[in-house]
Short mmCIF file of C-alpha atoms in Angstrom, two decimals:
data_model
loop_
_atom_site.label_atom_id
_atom_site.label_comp_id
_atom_site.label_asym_id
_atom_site.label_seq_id
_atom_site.Cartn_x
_atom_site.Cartn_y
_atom_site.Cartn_z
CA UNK Z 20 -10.25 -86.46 66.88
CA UNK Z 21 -8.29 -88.05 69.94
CA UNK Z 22 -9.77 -90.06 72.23
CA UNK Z 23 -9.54 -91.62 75.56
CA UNK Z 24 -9.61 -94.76 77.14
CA UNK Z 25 -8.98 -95.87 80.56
CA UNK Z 26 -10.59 -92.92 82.23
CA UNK Z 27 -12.51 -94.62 84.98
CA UNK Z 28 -9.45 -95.91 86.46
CA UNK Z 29 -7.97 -92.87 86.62
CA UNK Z 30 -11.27 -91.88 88.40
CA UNK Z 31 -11.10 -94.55 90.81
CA UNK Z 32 -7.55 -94.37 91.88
CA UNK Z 33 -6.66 -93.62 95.10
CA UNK Z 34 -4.06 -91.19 94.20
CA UNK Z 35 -6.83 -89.13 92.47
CA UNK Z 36 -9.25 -89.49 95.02
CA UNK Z 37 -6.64 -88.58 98.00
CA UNK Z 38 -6.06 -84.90 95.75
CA UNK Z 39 -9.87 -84.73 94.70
CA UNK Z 40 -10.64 -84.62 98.53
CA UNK Z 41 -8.20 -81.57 98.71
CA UNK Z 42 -9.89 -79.59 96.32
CA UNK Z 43 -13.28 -80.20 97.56
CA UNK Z 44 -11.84 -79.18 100.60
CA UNK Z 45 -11.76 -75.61 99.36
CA UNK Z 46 -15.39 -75.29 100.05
CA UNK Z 47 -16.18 -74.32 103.75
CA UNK Z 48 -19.73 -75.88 103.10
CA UNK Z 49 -17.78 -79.33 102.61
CA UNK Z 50 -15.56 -79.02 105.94
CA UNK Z 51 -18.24 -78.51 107.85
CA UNK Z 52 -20.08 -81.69 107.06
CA UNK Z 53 -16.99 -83.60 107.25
CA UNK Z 54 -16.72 -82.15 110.37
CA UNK Z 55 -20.13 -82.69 111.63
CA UNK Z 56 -20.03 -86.34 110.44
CA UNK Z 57 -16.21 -86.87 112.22
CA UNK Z 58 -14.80 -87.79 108.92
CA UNK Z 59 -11.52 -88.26 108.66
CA UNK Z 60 -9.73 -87.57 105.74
CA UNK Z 61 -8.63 -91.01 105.33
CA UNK Z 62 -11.63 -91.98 105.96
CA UNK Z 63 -13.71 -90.27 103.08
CA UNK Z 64 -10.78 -91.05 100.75
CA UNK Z 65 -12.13 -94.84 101.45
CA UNK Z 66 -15.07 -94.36 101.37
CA UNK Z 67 -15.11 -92.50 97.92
CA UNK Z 68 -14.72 -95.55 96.03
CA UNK Z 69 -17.85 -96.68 97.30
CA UNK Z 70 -19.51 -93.32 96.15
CA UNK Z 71 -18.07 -93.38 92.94
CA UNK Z 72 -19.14 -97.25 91.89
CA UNK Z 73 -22.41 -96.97 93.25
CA UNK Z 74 -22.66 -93.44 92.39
CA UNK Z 75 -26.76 -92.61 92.54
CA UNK Z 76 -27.93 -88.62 91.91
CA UNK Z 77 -29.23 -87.48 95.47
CA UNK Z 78 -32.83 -86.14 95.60
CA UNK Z 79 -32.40 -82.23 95.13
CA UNK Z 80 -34.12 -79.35 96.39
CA UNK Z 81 -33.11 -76.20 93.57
CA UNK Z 82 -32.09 -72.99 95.19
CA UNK Z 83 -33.35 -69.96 94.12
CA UNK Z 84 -30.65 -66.91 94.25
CA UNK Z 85 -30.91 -63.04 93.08
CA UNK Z 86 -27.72 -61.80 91.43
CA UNK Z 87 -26.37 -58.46 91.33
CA UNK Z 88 -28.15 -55.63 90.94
CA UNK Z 89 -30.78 -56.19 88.98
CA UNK Z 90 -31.26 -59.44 90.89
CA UNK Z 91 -31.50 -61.90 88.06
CA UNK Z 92 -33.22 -65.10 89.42
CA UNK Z 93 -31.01 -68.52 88.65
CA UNK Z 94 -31.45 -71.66 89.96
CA UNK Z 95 -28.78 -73.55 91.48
CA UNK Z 96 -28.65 -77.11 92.19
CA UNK Z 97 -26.51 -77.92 95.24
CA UNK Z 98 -24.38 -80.90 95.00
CA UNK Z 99 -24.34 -83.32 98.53
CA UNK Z 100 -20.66 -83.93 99.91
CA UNK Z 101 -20.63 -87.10 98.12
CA UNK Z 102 -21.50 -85.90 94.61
CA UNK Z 103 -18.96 -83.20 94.94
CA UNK Z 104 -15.86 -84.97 95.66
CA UNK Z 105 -16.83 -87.66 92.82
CA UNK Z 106 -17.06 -84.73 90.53
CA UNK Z 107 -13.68 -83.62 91.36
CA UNK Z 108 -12.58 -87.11 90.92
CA UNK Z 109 -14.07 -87.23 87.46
CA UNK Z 110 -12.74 -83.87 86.12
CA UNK Z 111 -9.68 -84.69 87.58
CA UNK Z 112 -9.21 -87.46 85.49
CA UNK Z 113 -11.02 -85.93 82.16
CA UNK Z 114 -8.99 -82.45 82.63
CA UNK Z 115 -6.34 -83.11 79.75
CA UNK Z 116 -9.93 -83.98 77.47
CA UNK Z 117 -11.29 -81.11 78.61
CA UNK Z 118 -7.90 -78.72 78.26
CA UNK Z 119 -7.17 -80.90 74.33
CA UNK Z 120 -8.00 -77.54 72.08
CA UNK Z 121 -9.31 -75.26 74.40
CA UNK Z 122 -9.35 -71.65 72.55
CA UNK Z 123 -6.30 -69.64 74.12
CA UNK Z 124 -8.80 -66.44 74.65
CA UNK Z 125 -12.14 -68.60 77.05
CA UNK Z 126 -11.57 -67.01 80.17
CA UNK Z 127 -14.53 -68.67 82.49
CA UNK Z 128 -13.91 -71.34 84.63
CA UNK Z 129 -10.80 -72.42 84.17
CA UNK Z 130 -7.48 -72.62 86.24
CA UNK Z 131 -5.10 -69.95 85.56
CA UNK Z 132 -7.88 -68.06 83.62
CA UNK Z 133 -10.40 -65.23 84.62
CA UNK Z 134 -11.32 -61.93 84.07
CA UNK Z 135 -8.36 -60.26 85.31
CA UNK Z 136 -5.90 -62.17 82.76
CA UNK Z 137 -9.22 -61.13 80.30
CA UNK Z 138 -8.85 -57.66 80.77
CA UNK Z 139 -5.64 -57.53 80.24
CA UNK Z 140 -5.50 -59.32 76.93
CA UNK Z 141 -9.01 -56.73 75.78
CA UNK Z 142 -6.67 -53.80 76.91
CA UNK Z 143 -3.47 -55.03 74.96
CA UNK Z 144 -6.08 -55.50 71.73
CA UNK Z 145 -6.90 -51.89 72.01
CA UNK Z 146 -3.99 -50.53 72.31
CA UNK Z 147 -1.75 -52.22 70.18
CA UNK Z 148 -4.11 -52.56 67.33
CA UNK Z 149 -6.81 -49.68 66.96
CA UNK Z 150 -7.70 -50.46 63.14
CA UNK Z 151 -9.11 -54.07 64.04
CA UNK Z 152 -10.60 -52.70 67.35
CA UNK Z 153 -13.06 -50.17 65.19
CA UNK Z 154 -16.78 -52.05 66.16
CA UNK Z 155 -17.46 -54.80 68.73
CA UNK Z 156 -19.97 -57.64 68.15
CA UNK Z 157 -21.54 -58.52 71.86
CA UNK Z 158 -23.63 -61.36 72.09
CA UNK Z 159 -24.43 -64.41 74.83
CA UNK Z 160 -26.13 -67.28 74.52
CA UNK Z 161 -30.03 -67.41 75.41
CA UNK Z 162 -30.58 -69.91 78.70
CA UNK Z 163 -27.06 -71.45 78.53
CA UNK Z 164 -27.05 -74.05 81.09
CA UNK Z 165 -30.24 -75.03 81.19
CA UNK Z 166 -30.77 -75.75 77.40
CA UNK Z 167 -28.03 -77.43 76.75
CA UNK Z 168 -29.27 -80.72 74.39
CA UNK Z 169 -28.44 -83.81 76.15
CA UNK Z 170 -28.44 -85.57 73.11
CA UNK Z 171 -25.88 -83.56 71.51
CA UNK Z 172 -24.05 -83.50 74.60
CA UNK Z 173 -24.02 -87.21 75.15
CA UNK Z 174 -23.27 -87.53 71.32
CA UNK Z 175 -19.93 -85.26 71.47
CA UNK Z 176 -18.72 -87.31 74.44
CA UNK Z 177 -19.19 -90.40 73.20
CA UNK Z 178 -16.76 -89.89 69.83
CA UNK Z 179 -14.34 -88.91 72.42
CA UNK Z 180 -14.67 -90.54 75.39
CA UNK Z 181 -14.21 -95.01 74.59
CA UNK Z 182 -14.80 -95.85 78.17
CA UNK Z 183 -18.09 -97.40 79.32
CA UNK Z 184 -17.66 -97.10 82.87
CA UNK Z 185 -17.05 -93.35 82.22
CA UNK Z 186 -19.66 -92.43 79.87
CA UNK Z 187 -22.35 -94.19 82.29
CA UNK Z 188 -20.88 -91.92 85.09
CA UNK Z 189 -21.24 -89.14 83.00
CA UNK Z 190 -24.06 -89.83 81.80
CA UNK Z 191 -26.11 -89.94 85.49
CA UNK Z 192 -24.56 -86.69 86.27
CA UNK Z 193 -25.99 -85.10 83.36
CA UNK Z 194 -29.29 -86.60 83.85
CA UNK Z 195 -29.79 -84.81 87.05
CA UNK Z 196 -31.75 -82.53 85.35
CA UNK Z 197 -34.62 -83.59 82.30
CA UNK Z 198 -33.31 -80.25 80.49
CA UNK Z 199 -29.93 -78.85 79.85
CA UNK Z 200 -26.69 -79.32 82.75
CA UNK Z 201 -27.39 -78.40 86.39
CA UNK Z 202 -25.80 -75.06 87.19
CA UNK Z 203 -23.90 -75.42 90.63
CA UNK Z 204 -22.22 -78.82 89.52
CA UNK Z 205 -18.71 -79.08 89.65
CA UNK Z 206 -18.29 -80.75 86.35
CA UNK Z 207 -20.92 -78.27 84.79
CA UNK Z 208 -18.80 -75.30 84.07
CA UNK Z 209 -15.96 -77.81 82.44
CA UNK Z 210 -18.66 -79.66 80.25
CA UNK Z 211 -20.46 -76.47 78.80
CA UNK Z 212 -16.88 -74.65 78.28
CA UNK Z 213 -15.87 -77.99 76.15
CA UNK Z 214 -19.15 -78.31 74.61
CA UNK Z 215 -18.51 -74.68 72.99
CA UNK Z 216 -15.06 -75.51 71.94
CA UNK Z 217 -16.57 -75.91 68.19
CA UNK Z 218 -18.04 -72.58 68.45
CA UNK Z 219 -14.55 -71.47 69.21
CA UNK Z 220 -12.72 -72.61 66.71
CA UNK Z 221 -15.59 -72.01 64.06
CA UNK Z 222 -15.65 -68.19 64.77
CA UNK Z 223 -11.31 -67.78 64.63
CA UNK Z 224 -10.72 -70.37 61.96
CA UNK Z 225 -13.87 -70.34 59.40
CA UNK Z 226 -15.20 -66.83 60.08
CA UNK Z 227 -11.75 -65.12 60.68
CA UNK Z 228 -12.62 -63.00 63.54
CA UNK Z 229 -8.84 -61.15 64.22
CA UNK Z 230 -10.05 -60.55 67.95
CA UNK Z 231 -12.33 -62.75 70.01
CA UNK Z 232 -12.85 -63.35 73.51
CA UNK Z 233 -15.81 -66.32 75.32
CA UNK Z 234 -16.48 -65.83 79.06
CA UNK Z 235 -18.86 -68.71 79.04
CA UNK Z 236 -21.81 -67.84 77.12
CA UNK Z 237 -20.68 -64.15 76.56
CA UNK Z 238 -18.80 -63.51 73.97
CA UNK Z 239 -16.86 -60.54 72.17
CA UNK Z 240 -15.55 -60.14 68.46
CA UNK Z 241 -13.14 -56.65 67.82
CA UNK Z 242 -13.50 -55.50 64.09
CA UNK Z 243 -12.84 -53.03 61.60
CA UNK Z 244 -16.24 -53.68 59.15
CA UNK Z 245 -19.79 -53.32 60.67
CA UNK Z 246 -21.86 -55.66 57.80
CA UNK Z 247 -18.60 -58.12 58.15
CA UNK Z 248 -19.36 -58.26 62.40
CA UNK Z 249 -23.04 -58.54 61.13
CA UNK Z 250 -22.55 -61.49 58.52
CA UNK Z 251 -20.90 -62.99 61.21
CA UNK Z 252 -23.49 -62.63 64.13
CA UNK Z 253 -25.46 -64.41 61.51
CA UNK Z 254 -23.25 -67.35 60.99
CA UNK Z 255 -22.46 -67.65 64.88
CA UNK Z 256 -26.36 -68.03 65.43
CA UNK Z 257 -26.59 -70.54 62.65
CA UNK Z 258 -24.02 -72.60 63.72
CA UNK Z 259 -25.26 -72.62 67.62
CA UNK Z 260 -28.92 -73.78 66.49
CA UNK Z 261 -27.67 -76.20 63.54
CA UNK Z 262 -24.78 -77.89 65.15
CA UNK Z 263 -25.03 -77.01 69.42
CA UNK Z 264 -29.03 -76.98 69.88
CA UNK Z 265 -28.74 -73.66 71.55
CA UNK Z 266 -30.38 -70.32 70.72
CA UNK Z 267 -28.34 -66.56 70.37
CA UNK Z 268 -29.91 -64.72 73.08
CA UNK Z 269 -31.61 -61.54 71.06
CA UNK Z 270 -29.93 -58.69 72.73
CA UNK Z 271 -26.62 -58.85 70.94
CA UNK Z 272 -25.05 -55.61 69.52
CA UNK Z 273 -22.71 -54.43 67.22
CA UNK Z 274 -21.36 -51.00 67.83
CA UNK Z 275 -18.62 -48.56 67.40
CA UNK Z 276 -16.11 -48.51 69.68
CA UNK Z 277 -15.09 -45.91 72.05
CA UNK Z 278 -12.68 -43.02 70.76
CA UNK Z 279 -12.01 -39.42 70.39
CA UNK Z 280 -13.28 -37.61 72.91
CA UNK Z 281 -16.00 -39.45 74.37
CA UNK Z 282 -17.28 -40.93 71.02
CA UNK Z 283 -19.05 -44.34 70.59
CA UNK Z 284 -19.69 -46.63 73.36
CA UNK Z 285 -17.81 -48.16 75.85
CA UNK Z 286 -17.87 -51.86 76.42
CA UNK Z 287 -18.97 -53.78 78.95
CA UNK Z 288 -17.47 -56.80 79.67
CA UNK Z 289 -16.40 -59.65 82.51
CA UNK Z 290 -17.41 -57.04 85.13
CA UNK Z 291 -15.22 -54.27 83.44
CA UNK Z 292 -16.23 -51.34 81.08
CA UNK Z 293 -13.24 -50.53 78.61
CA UNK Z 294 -12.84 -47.60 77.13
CA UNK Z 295 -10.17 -46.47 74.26
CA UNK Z 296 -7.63 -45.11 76.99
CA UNK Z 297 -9.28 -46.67 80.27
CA UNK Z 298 -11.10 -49.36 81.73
CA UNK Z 299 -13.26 -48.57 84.73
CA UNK Z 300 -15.95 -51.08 87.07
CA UNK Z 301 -19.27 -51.71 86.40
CA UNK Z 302 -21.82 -49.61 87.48
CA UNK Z 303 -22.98 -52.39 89.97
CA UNK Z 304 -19.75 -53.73 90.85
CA UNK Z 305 -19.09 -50.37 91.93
CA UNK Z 306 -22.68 -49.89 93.86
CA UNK Z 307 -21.78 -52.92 95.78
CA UNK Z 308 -18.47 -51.98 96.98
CA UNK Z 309 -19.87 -48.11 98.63
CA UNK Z 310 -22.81 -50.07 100.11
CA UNK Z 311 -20.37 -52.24 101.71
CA UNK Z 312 -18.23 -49.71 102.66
CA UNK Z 313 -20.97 -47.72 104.33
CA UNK Z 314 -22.39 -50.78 106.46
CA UNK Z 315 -18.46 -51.47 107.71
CA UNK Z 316 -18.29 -48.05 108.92
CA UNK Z 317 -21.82 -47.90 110.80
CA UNK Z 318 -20.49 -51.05 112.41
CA UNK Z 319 -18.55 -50.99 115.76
CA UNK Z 320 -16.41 -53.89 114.84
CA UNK Z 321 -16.05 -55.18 110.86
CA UNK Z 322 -15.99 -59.03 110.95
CA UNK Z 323 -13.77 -61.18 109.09
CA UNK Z 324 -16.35 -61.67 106.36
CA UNK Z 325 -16.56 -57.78 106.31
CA UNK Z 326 -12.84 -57.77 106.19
CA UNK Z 327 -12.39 -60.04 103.17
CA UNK Z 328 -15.24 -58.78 100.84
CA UNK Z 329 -13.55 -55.57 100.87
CA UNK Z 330 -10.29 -56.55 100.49
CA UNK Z 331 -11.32 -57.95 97.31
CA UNK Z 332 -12.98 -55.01 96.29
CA UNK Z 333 -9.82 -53.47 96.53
CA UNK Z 334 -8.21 -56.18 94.21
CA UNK Z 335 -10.81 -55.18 91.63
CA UNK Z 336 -9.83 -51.22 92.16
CA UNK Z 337 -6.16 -51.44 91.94
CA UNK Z 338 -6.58 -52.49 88.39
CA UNK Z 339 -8.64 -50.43 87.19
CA UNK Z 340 -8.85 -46.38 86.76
CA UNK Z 341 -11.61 -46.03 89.66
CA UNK Z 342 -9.31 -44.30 92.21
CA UNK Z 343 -11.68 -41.14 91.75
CA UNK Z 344 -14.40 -43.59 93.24
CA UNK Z 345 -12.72 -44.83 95.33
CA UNK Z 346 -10.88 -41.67 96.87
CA UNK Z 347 -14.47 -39.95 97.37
CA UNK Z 348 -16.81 -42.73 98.37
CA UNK Z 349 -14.79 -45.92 100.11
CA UNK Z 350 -11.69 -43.93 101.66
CA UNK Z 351 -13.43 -42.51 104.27
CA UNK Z 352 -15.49 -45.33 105.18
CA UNK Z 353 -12.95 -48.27 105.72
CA UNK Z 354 -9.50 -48.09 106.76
CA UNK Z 355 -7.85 -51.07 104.66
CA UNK Z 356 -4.65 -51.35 107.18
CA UNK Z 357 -6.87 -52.70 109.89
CA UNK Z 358 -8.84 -54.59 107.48
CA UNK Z 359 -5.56 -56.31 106.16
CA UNK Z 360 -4.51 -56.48 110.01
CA UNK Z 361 -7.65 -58.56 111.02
CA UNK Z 362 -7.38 -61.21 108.06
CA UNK Z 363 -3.71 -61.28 108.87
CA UNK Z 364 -4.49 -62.40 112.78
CA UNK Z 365 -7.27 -64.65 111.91
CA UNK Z 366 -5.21 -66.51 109.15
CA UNK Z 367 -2.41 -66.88 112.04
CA UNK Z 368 -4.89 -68.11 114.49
CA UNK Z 369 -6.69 -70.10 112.12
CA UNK Z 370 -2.78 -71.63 111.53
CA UNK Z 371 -2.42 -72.28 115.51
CA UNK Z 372 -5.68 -74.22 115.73
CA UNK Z 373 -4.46 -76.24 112.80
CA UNK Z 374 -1.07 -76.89 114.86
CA UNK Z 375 -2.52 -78.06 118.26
CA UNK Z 376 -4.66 -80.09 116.24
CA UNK Z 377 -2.13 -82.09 114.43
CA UNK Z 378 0.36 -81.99 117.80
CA UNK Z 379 -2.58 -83.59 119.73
CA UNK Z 380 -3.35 -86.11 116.74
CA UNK Z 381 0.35 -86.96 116.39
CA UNK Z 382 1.00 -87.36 119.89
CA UNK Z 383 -2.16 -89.74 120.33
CA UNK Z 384 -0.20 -92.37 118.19
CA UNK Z 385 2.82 -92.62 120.68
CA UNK Z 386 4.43 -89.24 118.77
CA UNK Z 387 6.73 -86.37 120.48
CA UNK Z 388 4.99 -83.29 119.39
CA UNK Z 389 8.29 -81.74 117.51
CA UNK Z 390 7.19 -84.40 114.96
CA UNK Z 391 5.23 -81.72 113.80
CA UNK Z 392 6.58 -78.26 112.59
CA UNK Z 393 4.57 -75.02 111.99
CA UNK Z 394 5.49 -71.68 112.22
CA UNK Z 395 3.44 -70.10 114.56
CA UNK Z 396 3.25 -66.34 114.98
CA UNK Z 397 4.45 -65.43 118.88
CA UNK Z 398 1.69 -63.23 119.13
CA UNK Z 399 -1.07 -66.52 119.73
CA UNK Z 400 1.83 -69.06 120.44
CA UNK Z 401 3.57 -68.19 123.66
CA UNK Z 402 6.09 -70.87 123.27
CA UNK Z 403 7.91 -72.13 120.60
CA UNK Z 404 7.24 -75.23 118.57
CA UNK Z 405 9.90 -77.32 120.10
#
């Protein structure tokens, strides 16, 4: 096993902490307390250091959301601007650890990855090999995030990971929570996907499975023998409570897959149910995208919140075989030209603010303002940037 030295450095550079601010930036939540504190970005990059040697877990208060449909409770625990951007800093640093024998088909979490490139790889299984693709093993893993062992945890790092510094960073970040990894952290999703890269390569390599697919704790095996996808259900939940500390949740199934002509069950998967020759939404994925297209059409004006939520609806329809739905319930509703049309003009204007605010800031230091260049779209500029 490989491991790594010299990984709080990394952390601690400014180079690293300049680009972790960047990402962090993504969040709107985090802009707006930069904003309300008149940060700088220059400023929190110096101040980062600070944040990350003296780095102390904030006091937190857990927030209680309802997901989906059937509005499953989970618990998040919001990170403070401060804890995020050392977070970044630290997976930043850790990423080629983290990315060292990841298993080509874990879809969750993870740059490049999701359940679009998922679906396609599911589809491409069923299609191109129909003998293998005969039963499906579902199964997820019983209170992921919150029973992870941090023992084990803390164990696994520490064979890899030969940096003090690090591991005591790591180690305070982990211990925001008495029980399992705090779900809402930054560095969460990239710990638990590493922590089940054993499982991984113990259900492809020792067990054999021809087709299997992990989006986090949910996880898919394609075969052709029901009692071999059973003997293996078995092994995969010995494994997880002998060598990970964690529990196979007791709903798993193995059943036969969809064919003929409307025979066996489809599968539902990563938001997608897949059938032999289709893949349509979820029930409630598609429940949530009529609802919303009702309340935009009893509106007078759709906002740009509105506007975007639908738009990625859309995204979800186009690659799938729900045109049917979509044609009948969503059609009439929303017309997605003048959806498109309001992002588009808010995105431009959005693009002019960020202009006049980096003319004024250049021209404060003694600057002409053609020092700065941005296309701006004549519609909200009436001049050119000269």
């Amino acid at each position: 096993m490989k491991s790594y030295n010299h990984l709080y450095e990394k952390t601690i550079s400014e180079t690293n902490r300049r680009y972790a601010l960047s990402q962090a930036k993504h969040s709107k939540r985090f802009r707006k307390i930069m904003k309300h504190r008149h940060m700088s970005d220059d400023a929190a990059v110096e101040q980062s250091l600070d944040w990350i040697v003296n780095y102390e877990n904030a006091e937190h208060v857990p927030v209680y959301i309802y997901d989906g449909i059937t509005r499953k409770e989970r618990t998040i625990i919001v990170p403070t601007m401060e804890e995020l951007l050392v977070q970044h800093c630290i997976v930043n640093a850790m990423k080629p650890m983290f990315c060292k024998g990841m298993y080509e088909h874990s879809y969750a979490s993870l740059p490049g990855r999701g359940a679009h490139k998922g679906k396609q790889v599911i589809e491409k299984w069923i299609r191109t090999d129909s003998k293998n693709c005969k039963y499906v093993l579902k199964m997820d893993i019983r209170h992921f995030f919150d029973s992870i062992p941090h023992d084990r945890l803390k164990a696994k790092l520490k064979k890899t990971v030969h940096d003090e510094k690090m591991l005591e960073l790591l180690f305070r970040i982990i211990d925001v929570t008495e029980v399992g990894i705090p779900l809402g952290f930054y560095t969460s999703q990239w710990l638990s996907n590493w922590y089940l890269q054993g499982l991984d390569h113990f259900i492809k390599e020792q067990l054999c499975a021809v087709h299997y697919m992990r989006y986090m704790d949910d996880m898919v095996v394609f075969g052709s023998n029901k009692r071999v996808l059973h003997r293996m259900r078995q092994a995969i939940s010995d494994y997880l409570e002998m060598e990970l500390g964690l529990e196979l949740k007791a709903n798993w199934q193995v059943f036969r897959f969809s064919y003929g002509n409307n025979q066996g069950r489809d599968l539902d998967f990563m938001g997608f149910r897949f059938y032999r020759n289709r893949t349509i939404l979820r029930k409630s994925i598609m429940y949530k995208a009529t609802r919303k297209a009702r309340k935009i059409s009893k509106k007078e004006k759709a906002t740009i919140l509105d506007a975007r939520q639908m738009l990625s609806y859309l995204g979800w329809i186009d690659c799938t075989d729900t045109y049917l739905m979509y044609w009948k319930w969503i059609k009439p509703c929303v017309s997605f030209q003048q959806l498109k049309r309001k992002v588009s003009r808010y995105d431009k204007y959005d693009e002019k603010r960020v202009y006049q605010k980096l003319v004024s800031l250049y021209t404060a230091k003694g600057g002409k303002s053609h020092g700065v260049k941005l296309q701006i779209c004549r519609e909200h500029s009436p001049t050119d940037c000269t």
